Amino acid sequence: MATEEMRRIFYTTLASIPPGRYCSYGDIAKLCGVHVRQVLAWLRTLPRESDLPWYRLITGQRRIADYPGNERQYRRLAEEGLVPEADGRFPVHYRWPDA
């Protein structure tokens, strides 16, 4: 499959994550048939003005990755009602697709 077609599949899948839900980087990679490193590369190249819900992707440990500026991701998820539990993990029942 051509790289551009795979990227379109990724964008479509990312856009499919419903508001108030989250997906792990690994799960979206499996759904798209690519390695998680490819997902991370595509995320790094998303245009700043993109309306794709990049912020709904978190780690397999149900946490937001530690990176500069991650407070923006916490804020965007909180606006959708997603707040981490006391241990810093997001509730499993909000994972998409359902575990």
XYZ file of N, CA and C in Angstrom:
297
model
N 0.851 -1.182 0.000
C 0.000 0.000 0.000
C 0.894 1.242 0.000
N 0.530 2.215 -0.774
C 1.324 3.440 -0.881
C 1.271 4.243 0.414
N 2.357 4.929 0.691
C 2.461 5.704 1.922
C 1.358 6.743 2.042
N 1.025 7.419 0.959
C -0.033 8.443 1.022
C -1.390 7.825 1.344
N -1.646 6.646 0.817
C -2.892 5.960 1.137
C -2.920 5.567 2.614
N -1.790 5.109 3.124
C -1.705 4.747 4.542
C -1.908 5.980 5.423
N -1.356 7.104 4.994
C -1.535 8.343 5.751
C -3.010 8.747 5.767
N -3.691 8.603 4.630
C -5.131 8.925 4.577
C -5.916 8.017 5.520
N -5.553 6.740 5.569
C -6.207 5.805 6.495
C -5.988 6.272 7.932
N -4.768 6.679 8.234
C -4.472 7.183 9.581
C -5.328 8.406 9.899
N -5.370 9.381 8.981
C -6.162 10.589 9.224
C -7.640 10.256 9.429
N -8.161 9.350 8.627
C -9.570 8.953 8.746
C -9.817 8.266 10.082
N -8.915 7.396 10.480
C -9.066 6.691 11.754
C -8.955 7.660 12.919
N -7.998 8.566 12.860
C -7.844 9.577 13.905
C -9.113 10.415 14.025
N -9.670 10.808 12.899
C -10.901 11.609 12.900
C -12.089 10.832 13.451
N -11.992 9.499 13.455
C -13.091 8.651 13.922
C -13.154 8.494 15.435
N -12.112 8.905 16.142
C -12.130 8.783 17.604
C -13.180 9.757 18.123
N -14.210 9.235 18.780
C -15.304 10.118 19.201
C -14.884 11.107 20.297
N -15.521 12.258 20.338
C -15.276 13.195 21.440
C -15.529 12.501 22.776
N -14.702 12.808 23.747
C -14.855 12.212 25.071
C -14.261 10.817 25.185
N -13.550 10.385 24.154
C -12.886 9.072 24.154
C -11.423 9.277 23.804
N -10.602 8.278 24.047
C -9.192 8.345 23.682
C -8.769 7.018 23.084
N -7.629 7.021 22.406
C -7.072 5.830 21.786
C -5.576 5.827 22.086
N -4.988 4.659 22.220
C -3.547 4.604 22.431
C -2.831 4.689 21.091
N -1.589 5.111 21.147
C -0.773 5.158 19.932
C -0.679 3.772 19.309
N -0.491 2.758 20.142
C -0.379 1.391 19.641
C -1.657 0.882 19.012
N -2.790 1.211 19.626
C -4.068 0.755 19.069
C -4.343 1.384 17.709
N -4.065 2.673 17.573
C -4.326 3.301 16.276
C -3.352 2.763 15.230
N -2.130 2.446 15.645
C -1.173 1.848 14.709
C -1.694 0.512 14.197
N -2.224 -0.318 15.099
C -2.789 -1.613 14.693
C -3.976 -1.427 13.759
N -4.841 -0.487 14.097
C -6.014 -0.229 13.262
C -5.619 0.206 11.850
N -4.501 0.912 11.748
C -4.052 1.436 10.453
C -3.076 0.502 9.744
N -2.632 -0.534 10.431
C -1.703 -1.478 9.823
C -0.291 -0.941 9.661
N 0.114 -0.087 10.603
C 1.457 0.482 10.555
C 2.133 0.325 11.915
N 3.416 0.621 11.972
C 4.160 0.603 13.227
C 3.860 1.886 13.993
N 3.922 1.811 15.301
C 3.639 2.980 16.132
C 4.579 4.142 15.799
N 5.800 3.857 15.377
C 6.718 4.941 14.996
C 6.177 5.743 13.819
N 5.466 5.080 12.922
C 4.879 5.788 11.786
C 3.781 6.723 12.257
N 2.980 6.266 13.212
C 1.927 7.117 13.785
C 2.553 8.366 14.391
N 3.619 8.183 15.161
C 4.281 9.323 15.790
C 4.845 10.278 14.750
N 5.396 9.746 13.678
C 5.926 10.600 12.610
C 4.810 11.412 11.962
N 3.689 10.775 11.684
C 2.567 11.505 11.081
C 2.032 12.575 12.025
N 1.994 12.284 13.308
C 1.530 13.285 14.270
C 2.450 14.499 14.289
N 3.743 14.257 14.188
C 4.702 15.371 14.189
C 4.548 16.263 12.968
N 3.995 15.729 11.893
C 3.868 16.520 10.669
C 2.455 17.058 10.432
N 1.563 16.869 11.409
C 0.221 17.447 11.273
C 0.348 18.966 11.205
N -0.335 19.585 10.278
C -0.309 21.057 10.237
C -0.849 21.641 11.544
N -0.254 22.699 12.013
C -0.640 23.327 13.288
C -2.139 23.656 13.312
N -2.688 24.042 12.162
C -4.098 24.437 12.097
C -5.045 23.249 11.863
N -4.512 22.041 11.886
C -5.336 20.852 11.646
C -6.444 20.735 12.690
N -7.612 20.305 12.239
C -8.710 20.082 13.182
C -8.831 18.606 13.564
N -7.862 17.793 13.168
C -7.865 16.385 13.566
C -7.605 16.291 15.069
N -8.282 15.385 15.761
C -8.174 15.305 17.226
C -6.916 14.569 17.705
N -5.738 15.087 17.383
C -4.457 14.505 17.783
C -4.373 14.301 19.288
N -5.031 15.176 20.030
C -4.961 15.162 21.492
C -5.682 13.958 22.106
N -6.451 13.216 21.322
C -7.142 12.021 21.823
C -6.248 10.781 21.800
N -5.007 10.935 21.383
C -4.055 9.824 21.388
C -3.164 9.925 22.617
N -3.127 8.836 23.381
C -2.305 8.798 24.591
C -1.549 7.470 24.626
N -0.751 7.272 25.646
C 0.071 6.064 25.735
C -0.772 4.831 26.069
N -0.190 3.680 25.858
C -0.855 2.421 26.206
C -1.068 2.259 27.701
N -0.358 3.048 28.497
C -0.543 3.037 29.954
C -1.642 4.009 30.385
N -2.379 4.511 29.387
C -3.513 5.415 29.610
C -3.077 6.754 30.212
N -1.904 7.208 29.809
C -1.376 8.489 30.276
C -1.028 9.360 29.074
N -0.941 10.651 29.327
C -0.448 11.563 28.308
C 1.073 11.481 28.337
N 1.672 11.398 27.169
C 3.125 11.337 27.081
C 3.741 12.594 27.700
N 4.924 12.434 28.229
C 5.643 13.550 28.839
C 6.428 14.278 27.748
N 5.973 15.453 27.375
C 6.634 16.260 26.360
C 6.334 17.730 26.634
N 7.202 18.613 26.165
C 6.942 20.041 26.375
C 5.618 20.445 25.724
N 4.797 21.128 26.470
C 3.525 21.580 25.922
C 2.372 20.609 26.124
N 2.577 19.524 26.875
C 1.497 18.550 27.025
C 0.316 19.086 27.830
N 0.489 20.222 28.487
C -0.647 20.806 29.215
C -1.776 21.169 28.255
N -1.437 21.476 27.001
C -2.462 21.750 25.974
C -3.307 20.499 25.726
N -2.662 19.341 25.701
C -3.383 18.089 25.499
C -4.290 17.797 26.696
N -3.786 17.989 27.920
C -4.624 17.807 29.117
C -5.848 18.712 29.040
N -5.631 19.973 28.654
C -6.731 20.941 28.581
C -7.772 20.525 27.548
N -7.313 20.110 26.352
C -8.251 19.719 25.291
C -9.081 18.514 25.724
N -8.439 17.530 26.361
C -9.186 16.355 26.829
C -10.163 16.740 27.938
N -9.741 17.602 28.845
C -10.624 18.039 29.934
C -11.846 18.762 29.384
N -11.677 19.510 28.302
C -12.814 20.194 27.669
C -13.846 19.193 27.171
N -13.409 17.963 26.893
C -14.324 16.901 26.444
C -14.771 16.012 27.605
N -14.389 16.376 28.818
C -14.800 15.613 29.985
C -13.849 14.494 30.379
N -12.697 14.411 29.735
C -11.713 13.377 30.060
C -10.673 13.938 31.020
N -10.702 13.436 32.241
C -9.782 13.881 33.276
C -9.112 12.634 33.854
N -7.786 12.679 34.045
C -7.127 11.501 34.606
C -7.578 11.233 36.039
N -7.492 9.969 36.397
C -7.799 9.566 37.768
C -6.647 9.989 38.671
N -6.757 9.732 39.971
C -5.741 10.150 40.943
C -4.352 9.616 40.599
N -4.279 8.450 39.957
C -2.981 7.863 39.604
C -2.417 8.395 38.288
N -3.120 9.355 37.673
C -2.646 9.957 36.433
C -3.086 9.240 35.176
N -3.810 8.140 35.325
C -4.285 7.375 34.165
C -5.717 7.787 33.830
N -6.014 7.729 32.546
C -7.378 8.033 32.121
C -8.244 6.784 32.305
N -9.507 6.958 32.658
C -10.393 5.810 32.906
C -10.478 4.886 31.693
N -10.346 3.589 31.954
C -10.319 2.593 30.886
C -11.626 2.563 30.096
N -12.743 2.889 30.726
C -14.024 2.806 30.016
C -14.214 3.904 28.959
N -13.255 4.830 28.846
C -13.306 5.843 27.788
C -12.378 5.503 26.623
N -11.730 4.347 26.703
C -10.804 3.934 25.632
C -11.586 3.586 24.370
N -11.000 3.920 23.232
C -11.612 3.623 21.934
C -10.565 2.970 21.068
N -10.865 1.989 20.276
C -12.145 1.269 20.334
C -12.240 0.512 21.643
N -13.428 0.118 22.006
C -13.633 -0.533 23.291
C -12.666 -1.685 23.470
N -12.055 -1.722 24.645
C -11.047 -2.763 24.949
C -11.672 -4.135 25.100
